[in-house]
Short mmCIF file of N, CA and C in Angstrom, two decimals:
data_model
loop_
_atom_site.label_atom_id
_atom_site.label_comp_id
_atom_site.label_asym_id
_atom_site.label_seq_id
_atom_site.Cartn_x
_atom_site.Cartn_y
_atom_site.Cartn_z
N MET A 1 21.46 55.59 -180.92
CA MET A 1 22.22 54.63 -180.81
C MET A 1 23.61 54.84 -180.30
N SER A 2 24.51 54.19 -179.65
CA SER A 2 25.67 54.47 -179.22
C SER A 2 26.71 53.81 -180.37
N ARG A 3 27.65 54.27 -180.54
CA ARG A 3 28.76 53.97 -181.60
C ARG A 3 29.14 52.54 -181.39
N GLY A 4 29.15 51.72 -182.69
CA GLY A 4 29.47 50.61 -182.02
C GLY A 4 30.97 50.32 -182.98
N TRP A 5 31.51 49.13 -182.26
CA TRP A 5 32.55 48.60 -183.46
C TRP A 5 32.26 47.44 -184.35
N LEU A 6 33.02 47.46 -185.60
CA LEU A 6 32.73 46.68 -186.22
C LEU A 6 34.46 45.69 -186.59
N SER A 7 34.37 44.90 -186.58
CA SER A 7 35.96 44.15 -187.26
C SER A 7 35.50 43.62 -188.61
N LEU A 8 36.67 44.23 -189.22
CA LEU A 8 36.24 43.65 -190.76
C LEU A 8 37.61 43.30 -190.79
N PRO A 9 37.90 41.78 -191.26
CA PRO A 9 39.52 41.24 -191.51
C PRO A 9 39.82 41.97 -193.12
N ALA A 10 40.60 41.19 -193.48
CA ALA A 10 41.27 41.85 -194.57
C ALA A 10 40.21 41.31 -195.50
N LEU A 11 39.87 42.20 -196.55
CA LEU A 11 38.66 42.41 -197.47
C LEU A 11 39.61 42.74 -198.67
N ALA A 12 38.83 41.72 -199.85
CA ALA A 12 39.70 41.89 -201.33
C ALA A 12 38.50 42.42 -202.16
N LEU A 13 38.47 43.65 -202.66
CA LEU A 13 37.23 44.40 -203.01
C LEU A 13 37.47 44.54 -204.71
N LEU A 14 36.27 44.50 -205.15
CA LEU A 14 36.23 45.22 -206.74
C LEU A 14 35.29 46.54 -206.56
N ALA A 15 36.36 47.05 -206.75
CA ALA A 15 35.44 48.62 -206.68
C ALA A 15 34.73 48.81 -208.30
N GLY A 16 26.01 48.91 -205.48
CA GLY A 16 25.12 48.99 -205.41
C GLY A 16 24.58 47.29 -204.87
N CYS A 17 22.84 47.75 -203.65
CA CYS A 17 22.07 45.75 -203.65
C CYS A 17 20.72 46.21 -204.67
N SER A 18 20.90 45.27 -205.77
CA SER A 18 19.77 45.83 -207.00
C SER A 18 19.65 44.26 -207.28
N SER A 19 18.26 44.68 -207.74
CA SER A 19 17.42 43.12 -208.41
C SER A 19 18.26 43.18 -209.91
N VAL A 20 18.79 41.74 -210.18
CA VAL A 20 19.59 41.45 -211.28
C VAL A 20 18.84 39.86 -211.01
N THR A 21 18.91 39.53 -213.20
CA THR A 21 18.65 38.44 -213.43
C THR A 21 19.72 37.59 -213.68
N TYR A 22 19.83 36.16 -213.09
CA TYR A 22 21.29 35.43 -213.21
C TYR A 22 20.70 34.30 -213.77
N SER A 23 21.70 33.61 -214.58
CA SER A 23 21.54 32.09 -215.18
C SER A 23 22.43 31.56 -214.10
N ASN A 24 23.15 31.99 -213.32
CA ASN A 24 24.18 31.26 -212.33
C ASN A 24 23.92 30.91 -211.16
N GLU A 25 23.31 29.58 -210.96
CA GLU A 25 23.01 29.48 -209.57
C GLU A 25 23.55 29.97 -208.51
N ARG A 26 24.98 29.76 -208.37
CA ARG A 26 26.16 30.31 -207.35
C ARG A 26 25.58 31.45 -207.38
N LEU A 27 25.66 32.11 -208.34
CA LEU A 27 25.34 33.65 -208.04
C LEU A 27 23.80 34.06 -207.21
N GLU A 28 23.02 33.38 -207.93
CA GLU A 28 21.72 33.67 -207.12
C GLU A 28 21.75 33.28 -205.79
N ALA A 29 22.58 32.33 -205.33
CA ALA A 29 22.53 32.19 -204.19
C ALA A 29 23.24 32.91 -203.32
N ILE A 30 24.44 33.64 -203.92
CA ILE A 30 24.79 34.66 -203.32
C ILE A 30 23.96 36.12 -203.14
N GLN A 31 23.04 36.24 -204.12
CA GLN A 31 22.64 37.69 -204.14
C GLN A 31 21.09 36.90 -203.11
N ARG A 32 20.68 36.52 -202.71
CA ARG A 32 19.55 35.84 -201.85
C ARG A 32 19.98 36.09 -200.50
N GLU A 33 21.65 35.76 -200.63
CA GLU A 33 22.07 35.60 -198.68
C GLU A 33 22.73 37.40 -198.63
N LEU A 34 23.07 37.58 -199.58
CA LEU A 34 23.39 39.34 -199.42
C LEU A 34 21.96 40.29 -199.21
N ASN A 35 20.70 39.65 -200.05
CA ASN A 35 19.76 40.52 -199.58
C ASN A 35 19.13 40.34 -198.28
N ARG A 36 19.36 39.02 -197.81
CA ARG A 36 19.02 38.59 -196.60
C ARG A 36 19.75 39.32 -195.67
N ARG A 37 21.25 39.46 -195.55
CA ARG A 37 21.96 39.73 -194.66
C ARG A 37 21.86 41.34 -194.74
N TYR A 38 21.45 42.19 -195.79
CA TYR A 38 21.34 43.51 -195.72
C TYR A 38 20.12 43.76 -195.32
N ASP A 39 19.18 43.23 -195.06
CA ASP A 39 17.53 43.28 -194.57
C ASP A 39 17.87 43.59 -193.17
N LEU A 40 18.95 42.64 -192.47
CA LEU A 40 19.47 41.76 -191.44
C LEU A 40 20.11 43.60 -190.66
N TRP A 41 20.93 43.56 -191.56
CA TRP A 41 21.84 45.00 -191.04
C TRP A 41 21.03 46.25 -191.07
N LYS A 42 19.91 46.44 -191.88
CA LYS A 42 19.34 48.11 -191.57
C LYS A 42 18.45 47.95 -190.93
N GLY A 43 17.80 46.64 -190.18
CA GLY A 43 16.94 46.16 -189.26
C GLY A 43 17.36 46.96 -188.14
N GLN A 44 18.44 46.39 -188.03
CA GLN A 44 19.37 46.98 -186.67
C GLN A 44 19.41 48.48 -186.73
N ALA A 45 19.16 49.27 -187.75
CA ALA A 45 19.23 50.58 -187.65
C ALA A 45 20.56 51.18 -186.51
N ILE A 46 21.85 50.79 -186.74
CA ILE A 46 22.89 50.96 -186.58
C ILE A 46 23.50 52.48 -187.39
N SER A 47 23.69 53.23 -186.65
CA SER A 47 23.90 54.66 -187.21
C SER A 47 25.33 55.29 -187.19
N ALA A 48 26.11 54.98 -186.29
CA ALA A 48 27.23 55.17 -186.18
C ALA A 48 28.38 54.10 -185.36
N TYR A 49 29.38 53.81 -186.19
CA TYR A 49 29.97 52.98 -185.69
C TYR A 49 31.29 52.96 -186.38
N ASP A 50 32.26 52.39 -185.83
CA ASP A 50 33.63 52.12 -186.29
C ASP A 50 34.04 50.82 -186.78
N TYR A 51 35.09 50.67 -188.21
CA TYR A 51 35.63 49.18 -188.26
C TYR A 51 36.54 49.45 -188.85
N GLN A 52 37.62 48.51 -188.70
CA GLN A 52 38.50 48.40 -189.25
C GLN A 52 38.70 47.61 -190.56
N PHE A 53 39.25 48.02 -191.14
CA PHE A 53 39.51 47.80 -192.89
C PHE A 53 40.67 47.74 -193.48
N ALA A 54 41.29 46.50 -194.26
CA ALA A 54 42.16 45.83 -195.17
C ALA A 54 41.64 46.20 -196.61
N ARG A 55 42.72 46.43 -197.21
CA ARG A 55 42.28 46.06 -198.82
C ARG A 55 43.28 45.00 -199.36
N GLU A 56 43.22 43.99 -199.96
CA GLU A 56 44.09 43.16 -200.89
C GLU A 56 44.15 43.28 -202.25
N CYS A 57 45.08 44.13 -202.81
CA CYS A 57 44.54 44.35 -204.26
C CYS A 57 46.16 44.90 -204.46
N LEU A 58 46.36 45.41 -206.17
CA LEU A 58 47.43 45.41 -206.61
C LEU A 58 47.25 46.91 -207.11
N CYS A 59 47.27 47.58 -205.53
CA CYS A 59 46.99 49.14 -205.63
C CYS A 59 48.45 49.82 -204.90
N PRO A 60 48.00 51.16 -205.09
CA PRO A 60 49.16 51.42 -204.32
C PRO A 60 48.93 51.04 -202.85
N SER A 61 50.57 51.31 -202.09
CA SER A 61 50.57 51.03 -200.83
C SER A 61 49.70 51.14 -199.48
N ASP A 62 49.28 52.95 -199.75
CA ASP A 62 48.44 53.71 -198.91
C ASP A 62 47.10 52.86 -199.18
N LEU A 63 46.90 52.07 -199.96
CA LEU A 63 45.15 51.73 -200.10
C LEU A 63 45.55 50.27 -199.51
N THR A 64 46.41 49.75 -199.17
CA THR A 64 46.14 48.34 -198.64
C THR A 64 46.66 48.47 -197.32
N ARG A 65 47.26 49.67 -196.73
CA ARG A 65 47.37 49.73 -195.46
C ARG A 65 46.30 49.56 -194.39
N PRO A 66 45.68 48.61 -193.28
CA PRO A 66 44.80 48.76 -192.71
C PRO A 66 44.63 50.21 -192.00
N VAL A 67 43.11 50.57 -191.96
CA VAL A 67 42.40 51.70 -191.43
C VAL A 67 41.68 51.51 -190.33
N LEU A 68 41.60 52.10 -189.36
CA LEU A 68 40.08 52.52 -188.89
C LEU A 68 38.85 53.23 -189.65
N VAL A 69 37.86 53.11 -190.17
CA VAL A 69 36.79 54.00 -190.78
C VAL A 69 35.76 54.27 -189.57
N SER A 70 35.40 55.46 -189.28
CA SER A 70 34.52 55.91 -188.65
C SER A 70 33.60 56.41 -189.28
N VAL A 71 32.40 55.67 -189.25
CA VAL A 71 31.19 56.18 -189.81
C VAL A 71 29.92 56.53 -188.94
N ALA A 72 29.18 57.70 -189.76
CA ALA A 72 28.24 58.23 -189.03
C ALA A 72 26.93 58.66 -189.77
N ASP A 73 25.68 58.66 -189.53
CA ASP A 73 24.70 59.12 -190.50
C ASP A 73 25.05 58.97 -192.05
N SER A 74 25.59 57.54 -192.29
CA SER A 74 25.99 56.90 -193.61
C SER A 74 27.12 57.69 -194.04
N VAL A 75 27.84 58.13 -193.53
CA VAL A 75 28.96 59.35 -193.99
C VAL A 75 30.12 58.79 -193.64
N VAL A 76 31.23 58.62 -194.24
CA VAL A 76 32.71 58.35 -193.82
C VAL A 76 33.09 59.35 -193.07
N ARG A 77 33.05 59.49 -191.59
CA ARG A 77 33.71 60.86 -190.78
C ARG A 77 35.20 61.31 -190.89
N ALA A 78 35.46 59.62 -190.52
CA ALA A 78 37.74 59.50 -190.45
C ALA A 78 37.77 58.30 -190.69
N VAL A 79 38.74 58.23 -191.03
CA VAL A 79 39.66 57.18 -191.60
C VAL A 79 41.27 57.27 -191.06
N ILE A 80 41.55 56.67 -190.24
CA ILE A 80 42.98 56.80 -189.47
C ILE A 80 43.66 55.30 -189.64
N TYR A 81 44.85 55.69 -190.23
CA TYR A 81 46.05 54.44 -190.24
C TYR A 81 46.08 53.67 -188.94
N VAL A 82 45.89 52.64 -188.94
CA VAL A 82 45.96 51.63 -187.75
C VAL A 82 47.49 51.36 -187.53
N ASP A 83 48.35 51.60 -188.10
CA ASP A 83 50.02 51.22 -187.99
C ASP A 83 50.53 52.55 -187.51
N SER A 84 50.14 53.43 -187.95
CA SER A 84 50.49 54.77 -187.32
C SER A 84 49.75 56.01 -186.64
N GLY A 85 48.24 55.71 -186.65
CA GLY A 85 47.54 56.73 -185.65
C GLY A 85 47.58 58.07 -186.88
N THR A 86 48.08 57.96 -188.03
CA THR A 86 47.73 59.34 -188.81
C THR A 86 46.36 59.45 -189.49
N ALA A 87 46.01 60.56 -189.71
CA ALA A 87 44.39 60.33 -190.37
C ALA A 87 44.83 60.54 -192.17
N VAL A 88 43.96 59.86 -192.85
CA VAL A 88 43.94 59.40 -194.03
C VAL A 88 43.17 60.96 -194.77
N PRO A 89 43.87 61.56 -195.60
CA PRO A 89 43.37 62.97 -196.09
C PRO A 89 41.80 62.47 -196.52
N ALA A 90 41.17 63.79 -195.84
CA ALA A 90 39.31 63.17 -196.72
C ALA A 90 39.16 63.46 -198.00
N SER A 91 40.52 64.04 -198.99
CA SER A 91 40.36 63.47 -200.19
C SER A 91 40.20 62.35 -200.51
N ALA A 92 40.60 61.35 -199.60
CA ALA A 92 40.80 59.92 -200.01
C ALA A 92 39.71 58.96 -199.14
N PHE A 93 38.78 59.93 -198.64
CA PHE A 93 37.28 58.92 -198.36
C PHE A 93 37.00 58.22 -199.18
N SER A 94 36.92 58.87 -200.31
CA SER A 94 36.09 58.11 -201.61
C SER A 94 36.51 56.73 -201.55
N SER A 95 38.05 56.12 -201.01
CA SER A 95 38.47 54.99 -200.99
C SER A 95 37.64 54.06 -200.18
N TYR A 96 37.30 54.53 -199.24
CA TYR A 96 36.62 53.59 -198.11
C TYR A 96 34.90 53.87 -197.95
N PHE A 97 34.89 52.79 -197.46
CA PHE A 97 33.15 52.41 -197.37
C PHE A 97 32.31 52.47 -195.99
N THR A 98 31.12 52.62 -196.18
CA THR A 98 30.28 52.78 -195.05
C THR A 98 30.05 51.30 -195.09
N VAL A 99 28.94 50.45 -194.26
CA VAL A 99 28.92 49.30 -194.60
C VAL A 99 27.98 48.88 -195.75
N GLU A 100 27.14 50.07 -195.89
CA GLU A 100 26.35 49.85 -197.01
C GLU A 100 26.94 49.79 -198.42
N GLY A 101 27.79 50.36 -198.33
CA GLY A 101 29.16 50.53 -199.10
C GLY A 101 29.88 49.16 -199.48
N LEU A 102 30.08 48.41 -198.40
CA LEU A 102 30.51 47.25 -198.49
C LEU A 102 29.68 46.15 -199.23
N PHE A 103 28.37 45.96 -198.73
CA PHE A 103 27.24 45.67 -199.15
C PHE A 103 27.21 45.73 -200.90
N ARG A 104 27.34 47.22 -201.27
CA ARG A 104 27.11 47.74 -202.77
C ARG A 104 28.30 46.90 -203.37
N GLN A 105 29.81 46.88 -203.07
CA GLN A 105 30.99 46.19 -203.19
C GLN A 105 30.49 44.69 -203.69
N ALA A 106 30.12 44.12 -203.09
CA ALA A 106 29.34 42.59 -203.03
C ALA A 106 28.60 42.43 -204.17
N GLN A 107 27.62 43.81 -204.17
CA GLN A 107 26.77 43.71 -205.55
C GLN A 107 27.38 43.72 -206.61
N ILE A 108 28.30 44.50 -206.57
CA ILE A 108 29.34 44.88 -208.15
C ILE A 108 29.72 43.47 -208.78
N GLY A 109 30.32 42.80 -207.85
CA GLY A 109 30.71 41.39 -208.03
C GLY A 109 29.10 40.92 -209.14
N ILE A 110 28.14 40.55 -208.13
CA ILE A 110 27.28 39.77 -208.67
C ILE A 110 26.96 40.11 -210.10
N ASN A 111 26.95 41.60 -210.11
CA ASN A 111 26.28 42.38 -211.29
C ASN A 111 27.18 41.67 -212.42
N VAL A 112 28.75 41.84 -212.40
CA VAL A 112 29.64 41.86 -213.16
C VAL A 112 29.91 40.34 -213.59
N LEU A 113 28.69 39.16 -213.10
CA LEU A 113 28.75 37.92 -213.13
C LEU A 113 30.08 37.25 -212.64
N ALA A 114 30.80 37.32 -211.62
CA ALA A 114 32.27 37.51 -211.20
C ALA A 114 32.36 35.79 -211.40
N ASP A 115 33.35 35.49 -211.61
CA ASP A 115 33.78 34.07 -211.75
C ASP A 115 33.71 33.27 -210.35
N SER A 116 34.48 34.26 -209.88
CA SER A 116 34.73 33.72 -208.45
C SER A 116 34.40 35.31 -207.55
N LEU A 117 33.24 34.47 -206.70
CA LEU A 117 32.91 35.80 -205.56
C LEU A 117 32.55 34.91 -204.12
N VAL A 118 33.55 35.73 -203.26
CA VAL A 118 33.01 35.05 -201.62
C VAL A 118 32.52 36.24 -200.77
N VAL A 119 31.66 36.19 -200.23
CA VAL A 119 31.11 37.13 -199.47
C VAL A 119 30.90 36.45 -197.80
N GLU A 120 31.33 36.98 -197.11
CA GLU A 120 31.47 36.22 -195.82
C GLU A 120 30.64 37.18 -194.63
N TYR A 121 29.82 36.94 -193.83
CA TYR A 121 29.40 38.15 -192.93
C TYR A 121 29.50 37.71 -191.32
N ASP A 122 29.39 38.78 -190.60
CA ASP A 122 29.35 38.61 -189.21
C ASP A 122 27.83 37.78 -188.93
N PRO A 123 28.24 36.92 -187.97
CA PRO A 123 27.47 36.17 -187.34
C PRO A 123 26.11 36.71 -186.56
N GLN A 124 26.52 37.91 -186.02
CA GLN A 124 25.67 38.77 -185.04
C GLN A 124 24.93 39.71 -185.48
N LEU A 125 25.71 40.62 -186.34
CA LEU A 125 25.59 42.12 -186.96
C LEU A 125 25.29 42.28 -188.43
N HIS A 126 25.53 40.93 -188.92
CA HIS A 126 25.53 40.41 -190.45
C HIS A 126 25.58 41.31 -191.81
N TYR A 127 26.80 42.34 -190.85
CA TYR A 127 27.58 43.14 -192.22
C TYR A 127 28.60 42.18 -193.01
N PRO A 128 28.88 42.59 -194.04
CA PRO A 128 30.10 41.83 -194.71
C PRO A 128 31.41 41.73 -194.07
N THR A 129 31.96 40.84 -193.71
CA THR A 129 33.27 40.99 -193.28
C THR A 129 34.31 40.54 -193.94
N ARG A 130 34.10 39.97 -195.41
CA ARG A 130 35.45 39.79 -196.39
C ARG A 130 34.36 39.40 -197.54
N ILE A 131 34.93 40.30 -198.45
CA ILE A 131 34.44 40.35 -199.85
C ILE A 131 35.82 39.91 -200.82
N VAL A 132 35.69 38.69 -201.45
CA VAL A 132 36.78 38.46 -202.35
C VAL A 132 36.23 38.14 -203.59
N VAL A 133 36.48 38.96 -204.82
CA VAL A 133 36.08 38.85 -205.97
C VAL A 133 37.46 38.42 -207.25
#
């Protein structure tokens, strides 16, 4: 499949999709939707894509700068700062995610029984476009 382009607006992430038992109806609904969207994403078998990513957190400024993340074969292959076009060092790639990693970040919010969790999805491709914990 040809390389696709995904646009992810600003994401606020708490830094897995697994089965967990909940007593919270809100989190149960978020879990069902996360599972449904993950299955739809995986069903497309998109193996190479680029997406723009921005993190909102009380983090070092390099982690909050918008970046372009390039993924191939489920591995982050390159990360470029959007504002300067310079490459993020490979040693920092673990701070960035594949789309599967974004699903895992949402799952973590569910697993820790977050008091507040919002997950929004792309209507066509079904990947998370916004995660707020």
